[in-house]
Short mmCIF file of C-alpha atoms and ligand atoms in Angstrom, two decimals:
data_model
loop_
_atom_site.label_atom_id
_atom_site.label_comp_id
_atom_site.label_asym_id
_atom_site.label_seq_id
_atom_site.Cartn_x
_atom_site.Cartn_y
_atom_site.Cartn_z
CA MET A 183 35.08 126.78 -24.38
CA LYS A 184 38.08 129.10 -24.66
CA THR A 185 41.43 127.27 -24.48
CA LEU A 186 43.48 128.69 -21.66
CA SER A 187 46.72 127.61 -23.24
CA ALA A 188 49.50 129.35 -25.19
CA THR A 189 53.01 128.50 -26.41
CA ALA A 190 55.86 130.99 -26.70
CA LEU A 191 59.46 130.83 -27.86
CA ALA A 192 62.28 133.05 -26.61
CA HIS A 193 66.03 133.22 -27.19
CA PRO A 194 68.67 133.55 -24.51
CA ASN A 195 70.78 136.71 -24.75
CA ILE A 196 74.41 137.58 -24.20
CA ALA A 197 75.06 140.78 -22.25
CA PHE A 198 77.53 143.26 -23.77
CA ILE A 199 77.08 145.57 -20.75
CA LYS A 200 76.33 143.41 -17.72
CA TYR A 201 73.60 143.41 -15.09
CA TRP A 202 75.33 142.71 -11.78
CA GLY A 203 73.72 143.87 -8.52
CA ASN A 204 70.23 145.04 -7.59
CA ARG A 205 68.98 148.13 -5.80
CA ASP A 206 65.82 146.12 -4.97
CA SER A 207 66.36 142.37 -5.11
CA ALA A 208 62.68 141.38 -4.64
CA LEU A 209 61.67 143.48 -7.65
CA ARG A 210 64.95 142.85 -9.51
CA LEU A 211 65.60 146.57 -9.99
CA PRO A 212 69.23 146.73 -11.16
CA VAL A 213 71.94 149.18 -10.05
CA ASN A 214 72.81 149.83 -13.70
CA GLY A 215 71.27 149.50 -17.14
CA SER A 216 72.50 146.71 -19.45
CA ILE A 217 72.74 145.92 -23.17
CA SER A 218 72.56 142.53 -24.88
CA MET A 219 72.10 140.64 -28.12
CA ASN A 220 69.48 137.91 -28.50
CA LEU A 221 70.86 134.56 -29.64
CA GLU A 222 69.21 133.08 -32.71
CA GLY A 223 69.61 129.31 -32.97
CA LEU A 224 69.28 128.82 -29.21
CA PHE A 225 65.79 128.91 -27.72
CA THR A 226 63.36 127.90 -25.01
CA ARG A 227 59.84 126.85 -25.99
CA THR A 228 57.22 127.01 -23.24
CA THR A 229 53.56 126.03 -23.12
CA VAL A 230 51.38 127.30 -20.29
CA SER A 231 47.91 125.79 -19.78
CA PHE A 232 45.64 126.94 -16.99
CA GLN A 233 43.57 123.94 -15.86
CA PRO A 234 40.81 124.22 -13.21
CA SER A 235 41.40 120.57 -12.23
CA LEU A 236 44.98 121.17 -10.98
CA GLY A 237 45.57 121.59 -7.23
CA LEU A 238 49.06 123.09 -7.69
CA ASP A 239 51.14 124.61 -10.47
CA GLU A 240 53.26 122.03 -12.29
CA LEU A 241 56.59 122.60 -14.04
CA ILE A 242 58.23 120.23 -16.49
CA ILE A 243 61.62 121.23 -17.95
CA ASN A 244 63.18 119.07 -20.67
CA GLY A 245 60.86 116.21 -19.72
CA HIS A 246 61.61 116.28 -15.97
CA GLU A 247 59.23 117.53 -13.30
CA VAL A 248 60.77 120.39 -11.28
CA MET A 249 59.75 121.09 -7.67
CA GLY A 250 61.23 123.29 -4.91
CA LYS A 251 62.85 126.66 -5.67
CA GLY A 252 62.47 126.41 -9.45
CA LEU A 253 58.73 125.82 -9.15
CA THR A 254 58.31 128.56 -6.52
CA ARG A 255 59.96 131.08 -8.85
CA VAL A 256 57.66 130.11 -11.75
CA SER A 257 54.56 130.05 -9.51
CA ALA A 258 55.28 133.63 -8.38
CA ILE A 259 55.02 134.79 -12.01
CA LEU A 260 51.87 132.70 -12.61
CA GLU A 261 50.36 134.26 -9.47
CA LEU A 262 50.90 137.80 -10.85
CA VAL A 263 49.21 136.72 -14.09
CA ARG A 264 46.27 135.17 -12.21
CA GLN A 265 45.82 138.37 -10.21
CA ALA A 266 45.90 140.54 -13.34
CA ALA A 267 43.42 138.28 -15.16
CA GLY A 268 41.16 137.70 -12.13
CA MET A 269 41.44 133.93 -12.35
CA GLU A 270 42.28 131.13 -9.93
CA SER A 271 43.21 128.07 -12.01
CA LYS A 272 46.62 126.54 -11.46
CA ALA A 273 48.77 125.94 -14.52
CA GLU A 274 50.90 123.29 -16.15
CA VAL A 275 54.12 124.73 -17.58
CA VAL A 276 56.05 122.58 -20.06
CA SER A 277 59.38 124.01 -21.16
CA ASP A 278 62.15 122.72 -23.43
CA ASN A 279 65.57 124.21 -24.18
CA ASN A 280 67.69 123.31 -27.17
CA PHE A 281 70.87 124.24 -25.25
CA PRO A 282 72.46 123.00 -21.98
CA THR A 283 70.78 124.36 -18.81
CA GLY A 284 72.93 126.04 -16.14
CA ALA A 285 76.16 126.20 -18.17
CA GLY A 286 76.54 129.98 -18.31
CA ILE A 287 74.22 130.33 -21.31
CA ALA A 288 71.64 132.08 -19.08
CA SER A 289 68.76 129.63 -19.57
CA SER A 290 66.70 131.66 -17.07
CA ALA A 291 66.57 134.60 -19.51
CA ALA A 292 64.90 132.66 -22.31
CA ALA A 293 62.81 130.69 -19.80
CA PHE A 294 61.19 133.66 -18.04
CA ALA A 295 60.74 135.63 -21.28
CA ALA A 296 58.84 132.69 -22.84
CA LEU A 297 56.92 132.10 -19.59
CA ALA A 298 55.81 135.73 -19.27
CA LEU A 299 54.53 135.80 -22.84
CA ALA A 300 52.86 132.37 -22.81
CA ALA A 301 51.26 132.82 -19.37
CA THR A 302 49.75 136.25 -20.07
CA ARG A 303 48.40 135.12 -23.43
CA ALA A 304 47.02 131.84 -22.00
CA ALA A 305 45.20 133.94 -19.38
CA GLY A 306 43.66 136.07 -22.14
CA LEU A 307 45.75 139.18 -21.39
CA GLU A 308 47.05 141.14 -24.40
CA TRP A 309 49.94 142.96 -22.82
CA SER A 310 52.39 145.30 -24.55
CA GLU A 311 56.02 144.30 -25.07
CA SER A 312 57.02 146.60 -22.17
CA GLN A 313 54.51 144.97 -19.81
CA ILE A 314 55.79 141.49 -20.77
CA SER A 315 59.41 142.66 -20.34
CA ARG A 316 58.59 143.94 -16.84
CA LEU A 317 56.91 140.64 -15.89
CA ALA A 318 59.85 138.62 -17.27
CA ARG A 319 62.24 140.84 -15.22
CA LEU A 320 60.45 139.86 -12.01
CA GLY A 321 61.32 136.20 -12.80
CA SER A 322 64.93 136.81 -13.86
CA GLY A 323 66.47 140.22 -14.52
CA SER A 324 68.17 139.29 -17.78
CA ALA A 325 64.87 137.81 -19.06
CA SER A 326 63.55 141.35 -19.51
CA ARG A 327 66.08 141.64 -22.38
CA SER A 328 64.93 138.45 -24.15
CA VAL A 329 61.48 139.97 -24.82
CA PRO A 330 62.32 142.73 -27.39
CA SER A 331 64.08 142.02 -30.71
CA GLY A 332 67.73 142.01 -31.73
CA PHE A 333 70.07 144.32 -29.82
CA VAL A 334 68.36 145.33 -26.61
CA GLU A 335 68.82 147.79 -23.73
CA TRP A 336 67.30 147.23 -20.28
CA LYS A 337 66.83 150.68 -18.77
CA MET A 338 67.36 150.72 -15.03
CA GLY A 339 64.29 152.98 -14.74
CA THR A 340 62.97 154.70 -11.65
CA GLY A 341 60.84 151.81 -10.37
CA ASP A 342 58.91 148.64 -11.13
CA ASP A 343 56.92 150.08 -14.04
CA ASP A 344 59.71 151.59 -16.11
CA SER A 345 62.59 149.20 -15.46
CA ILE A 346 62.03 147.49 -18.81
CA ALA A 347 63.96 146.50 -21.90
CA VAL A 348 63.57 148.01 -25.37
CA SER A 349 65.06 147.13 -28.75
CA ILE A 350 67.96 149.35 -29.86
CA THR A 351 67.91 147.92 -33.36
CA PRO A 352 66.52 144.76 -35.03
CA PRO A 353 68.63 141.65 -35.81
CA ASP A 354 69.25 142.49 -39.47
CA HIS A 355 71.02 145.74 -38.52
CA TRP A 356 74.35 144.01 -37.92
CA ALA A 357 75.35 140.45 -38.86
CA LEU A 358 77.20 139.49 -35.69
CA ALA A 359 77.64 136.03 -34.23
CA ASP A 360 78.34 134.62 -30.79
CA CYS A 361 80.61 131.56 -30.80
CA VAL A 362 80.35 130.14 -27.29
CA ALA A 363 83.45 128.23 -26.22
CA VAL A 364 82.07 125.69 -23.74
CA VAL A 365 84.82 124.85 -21.24
CA ALA A 366 82.60 123.52 -18.43
CA SER A 367 79.26 121.84 -19.00
CA GLY A 368 78.06 121.25 -15.42
CA PRO A 369 75.79 123.62 -13.51
CA LYS A 370 77.59 126.61 -11.96
CA SER A 371 78.44 126.61 -8.25
CA THR A 372 76.82 129.95 -7.35
CA GLY A 373 73.76 131.06 -9.28
CA SER A 374 73.29 134.65 -10.46
CA THR A 375 70.61 135.44 -7.87
CA GLU A 376 73.04 134.75 -4.98
CA GLY A 377 75.81 136.50 -6.94
CA HIS A 378 73.85 139.75 -7.33
CA ALA A 379 73.39 139.87 -3.55
CA LEU A 380 77.19 139.70 -3.05
CA ALA A 381 78.01 142.51 -5.51
CA PRO A 382 77.80 145.33 -2.90
CA THR A 383 80.42 143.55 -0.76
CA SER A 384 83.12 144.28 -3.36
CA PRO A 385 84.97 147.60 -2.95
CA LEU A 386 85.08 147.75 -6.78
CA GLN A 387 81.31 147.64 -7.35
CA ALA A 388 80.77 151.38 -6.73
CA ALA A 389 83.36 152.26 -9.40
CA ARG A 390 81.86 149.74 -11.85
CA VAL A 391 78.38 151.21 -11.35
CA ALA A 392 79.54 154.86 -11.47
CA ASP A 393 81.09 154.35 -14.92
CA ALA A 394 78.16 152.29 -16.31
CA PRO A 395 76.31 155.19 -18.04
CA ARG A 396 79.44 155.91 -20.09
CA ARG A 397 79.89 152.26 -21.10
CA LEU A 398 76.21 151.99 -22.02
CA ASP A 399 76.51 155.08 -24.18
CA VAL A 400 79.64 153.90 -26.01
CA CYS A 401 78.18 150.41 -26.52
CA ARG A 402 74.81 151.68 -27.82
CA LYS A 403 76.60 154.03 -30.26
CA ALA A 404 79.00 151.26 -31.38
CA ILE A 405 76.02 149.02 -32.19
CA LEU A 406 74.20 151.77 -34.10
CA ALA A 407 77.38 152.64 -36.06
CA ARG A 408 78.39 148.94 -36.52
CA ASP A 409 81.78 149.92 -35.06
CA PHE A 410 83.40 146.60 -34.08
CA GLU A 411 86.55 148.17 -32.65
CA ALA A 412 84.60 150.38 -30.24
CA LEU A 413 82.25 147.51 -29.36
CA SER A 414 85.06 145.05 -28.65
CA ALA A 415 86.91 147.44 -26.34
CA MET A 416 83.76 148.17 -24.35
CA ILE A 417 82.42 144.63 -23.98
CA GLU A 418 85.78 143.24 -22.84
CA LEU A 419 86.17 146.10 -20.33
CA ASP A 420 82.63 145.58 -19.02
CA SER A 421 83.07 141.82 -18.64
CA ASP A 422 86.45 142.26 -16.91
CA LEU A 423 84.94 144.85 -14.53
CA MET A 424 82.11 142.48 -13.56
CA HIS A 425 84.51 139.58 -12.97
CA ALA A 426 86.79 141.88 -10.92
CA VAL A 427 83.76 142.64 -8.73
CA MET A 428 82.92 138.93 -8.46
CA MET A 429 86.50 137.97 -7.51
CA THR A 430 86.66 140.71 -4.86
CA SER A 431 83.26 140.04 -3.28
CA HIS A 432 82.93 138.51 0.15
CA PRO A 433 82.78 135.55 -0.11
CA ALA A 434 84.67 135.72 -3.40
CA LEU A 435 83.10 134.36 -6.57
CA PHE A 436 85.55 132.90 -9.04
CA TYR A 437 83.87 131.54 -12.15
CA TRP A 438 86.89 131.15 -14.45
CA GLN A 439 88.59 127.86 -15.26
CA PRO A 440 92.11 127.64 -16.74
CA ALA A 441 90.57 127.16 -20.19
CA THR A 442 88.67 130.44 -19.75
CA LEU A 443 92.03 132.27 -19.80
CA THR A 444 93.32 130.14 -22.67
CA VAL A 445 90.37 131.40 -24.74
CA THR A 446 90.52 135.08 -23.74
CA GLN A 447 94.28 135.21 -24.44
CA ALA A 448 93.79 133.57 -27.83
CA VAL A 449 91.04 136.09 -28.67
CA ARG A 450 93.41 138.99 -27.94
CA GLU A 451 96.10 137.42 -30.13
CA TRP A 452 93.69 136.79 -33.02
CA ARG A 453 92.53 140.41 -32.82
CA LYS A 454 96.14 141.61 -33.02
CA GLY A 455 96.40 139.50 -36.17
CA GLY A 456 93.47 141.39 -37.71
CA LEU A 457 90.48 139.15 -36.93
CA GLU A 458 87.45 141.02 -35.55
CA VAL A 459 86.76 139.11 -32.30
CA ALA A 460 85.95 140.08 -28.72
CA TYR A 461 85.23 138.05 -25.60
CA THR A 462 82.62 138.38 -22.88
CA ILE A 463 81.94 136.04 -19.95
CA ASP A 464 78.75 135.69 -17.88
CA ALA A 465 78.42 134.04 -14.45
CA GLY A 466 80.23 130.89 -15.57
CA ALA A 467 83.47 129.67 -17.14
CA ASN A 468 82.35 129.61 -20.79
CA VAL A 469 83.61 132.33 -23.11
CA HIS A 470 81.29 134.06 -25.57
CA VAL A 471 83.32 135.17 -28.58
CA ILE A 472 81.58 137.87 -30.58
CA CYS A 473 82.58 138.19 -34.25
CA GLN A 474 81.22 139.08 -37.67
CA GLN A 475 78.86 136.37 -38.98
CA ALA A 476 81.06 135.95 -42.06
CA ALA A 477 83.93 134.90 -39.78
CA ALA A 478 81.89 132.61 -37.50
CA GLY A 479 83.01 129.40 -39.24
CA GLN A 480 86.67 130.33 -38.93
CA VAL A 481 86.29 131.46 -35.29
CA THR A 482 84.43 128.26 -34.40
CA GLU A 483 87.25 126.16 -35.87
CA LEU A 484 89.94 128.19 -34.09
CA LEU A 485 88.09 127.87 -30.76
CA ALA A 486 87.46 124.15 -31.14
CA ALA A 487 91.20 123.57 -31.59
CA LEU A 488 92.15 125.25 -28.27
CA PRO A 489 93.02 122.98 -25.32
CA GLY A 490 90.19 122.73 -22.77
CA VAL A 491 87.42 123.73 -25.18
CA LEU A 492 84.81 120.95 -25.02
CA SER A 493 82.51 122.24 -27.74
CA VAL A 494 81.47 125.44 -29.51
CA LEU A 495 77.87 126.64 -29.88
CA THR A 496 77.25 129.23 -32.56
CA ALA A 497 74.39 131.73 -32.56
CA THR A 498 73.48 134.73 -34.70
CA VAL A 499 71.28 137.71 -33.75
CA GLY A 500 67.83 136.69 -32.56
CA GLY A 501 64.37 138.19 -32.80
CA PRO A 502 61.88 138.86 -30.01
CA ALA A 503 59.99 136.45 -27.76
CA ARG A 504 57.01 135.30 -29.81
CA LEU A 505 53.87 133.20 -29.71
CA ILE A 506 53.95 130.03 -31.80
C1 DP6 I 190 76.22 137.66 -15.40
O1 DP6 I 190 69.35 137.60 -14.83
O2 DP6 I 190 70.53 135.44 -14.31
O3 DP6 I 190 74.50 136.95 -16.90
O4 DP6 I 190 67.69 138.06 -11.94
O5 DP6 I 190 68.82 136.56 -10.32
O6 DP6 I 190 67.88 135.60 -12.44
P1 DP6 I 190 68.51 136.79 -11.76
O7 DP6 I 190 69.92 137.01 -12.46
P2 DP6 I 190 70.31 136.87 -13.99
O8 DP6 I 190 71.70 137.62 -13.98
C2 DP6 I 190 72.46 137.74 -15.15
C3 DP6 I 190 73.87 137.99 -14.80
C4 DP6 I 190 74.84 137.96 -15.97
C5 DP6 I 190 74.93 139.32 -16.65
C6 DP6 I 190 73.80 139.69 -17.59
O9 DP6 I 190 73.20 138.82 -18.25
O10 DP6 I 190 73.55 140.90 -17.70
#
């Protein structure tokens, strides 16, 4: 008998140009394209097994059974896979992260990328990277970007079929690192899904979105040319614009902690002193400090010595979601 089981691994990613706001929230069709880098060293590993004996889908994350909203979100993806494969069996999903869940390291990106790949393969479907990226997007928008390799662009597209992510260039193109200054380790107060829905309430969102094609263009070219100066200016601007939108939404979303500012100010100072570093912050208080891989040891030490920094996670540039 054919085993209806598959295991996939995917990396989280850090957005250089952020996804913030949807034009269709059910389909997770974004109001702007985004660009990110996959994070090697951090990963989610997920096994999906379709079992005719199960009455309901089951989800186990880091050894704990998950019910409620988390399970509903995973079941919705499994349901799309069942429909495509013409099968009815419920599935057991067992997922493990090697990094803290819900601490601004976007665990949902790696989780839904690994789920989309493992579930389709377990169901016997041999989908293209674009089809897997689309399915991952329906689970979590940023997950679309954890499917292709290296430096990745999620095109906003015209609809469900072409709002997918593609690789700009593979990991070995540019030896960058992300040193994540962890300043808060608990789960965030407002998740991204609720946050996206608030984006249109900020008077600044329209300006952020209108200028997005320019930022995407500069960022894509900076990656292709390995131009750190151009990249750093653009990713800090893009992160600041997103947080300005968050802070001016109604109700306001304020993710920063005092230590967040300590880190961003230090990064600016270090750059003035000649070190190639740039900060970017997702929907949380932790600061991702992008630097050349050769400087990652030094940057990690500098970050760890700042007041309020609890720990530093270091990642390099990661490959695509893959079956293992
Ligand atoms: C700030 O992809 O987590 O990290 O689609 O609701 O799961 P959902 O949102 P999610 O949003 C990511 C927001 C961000 C920016 C980014 O990664 O582009």
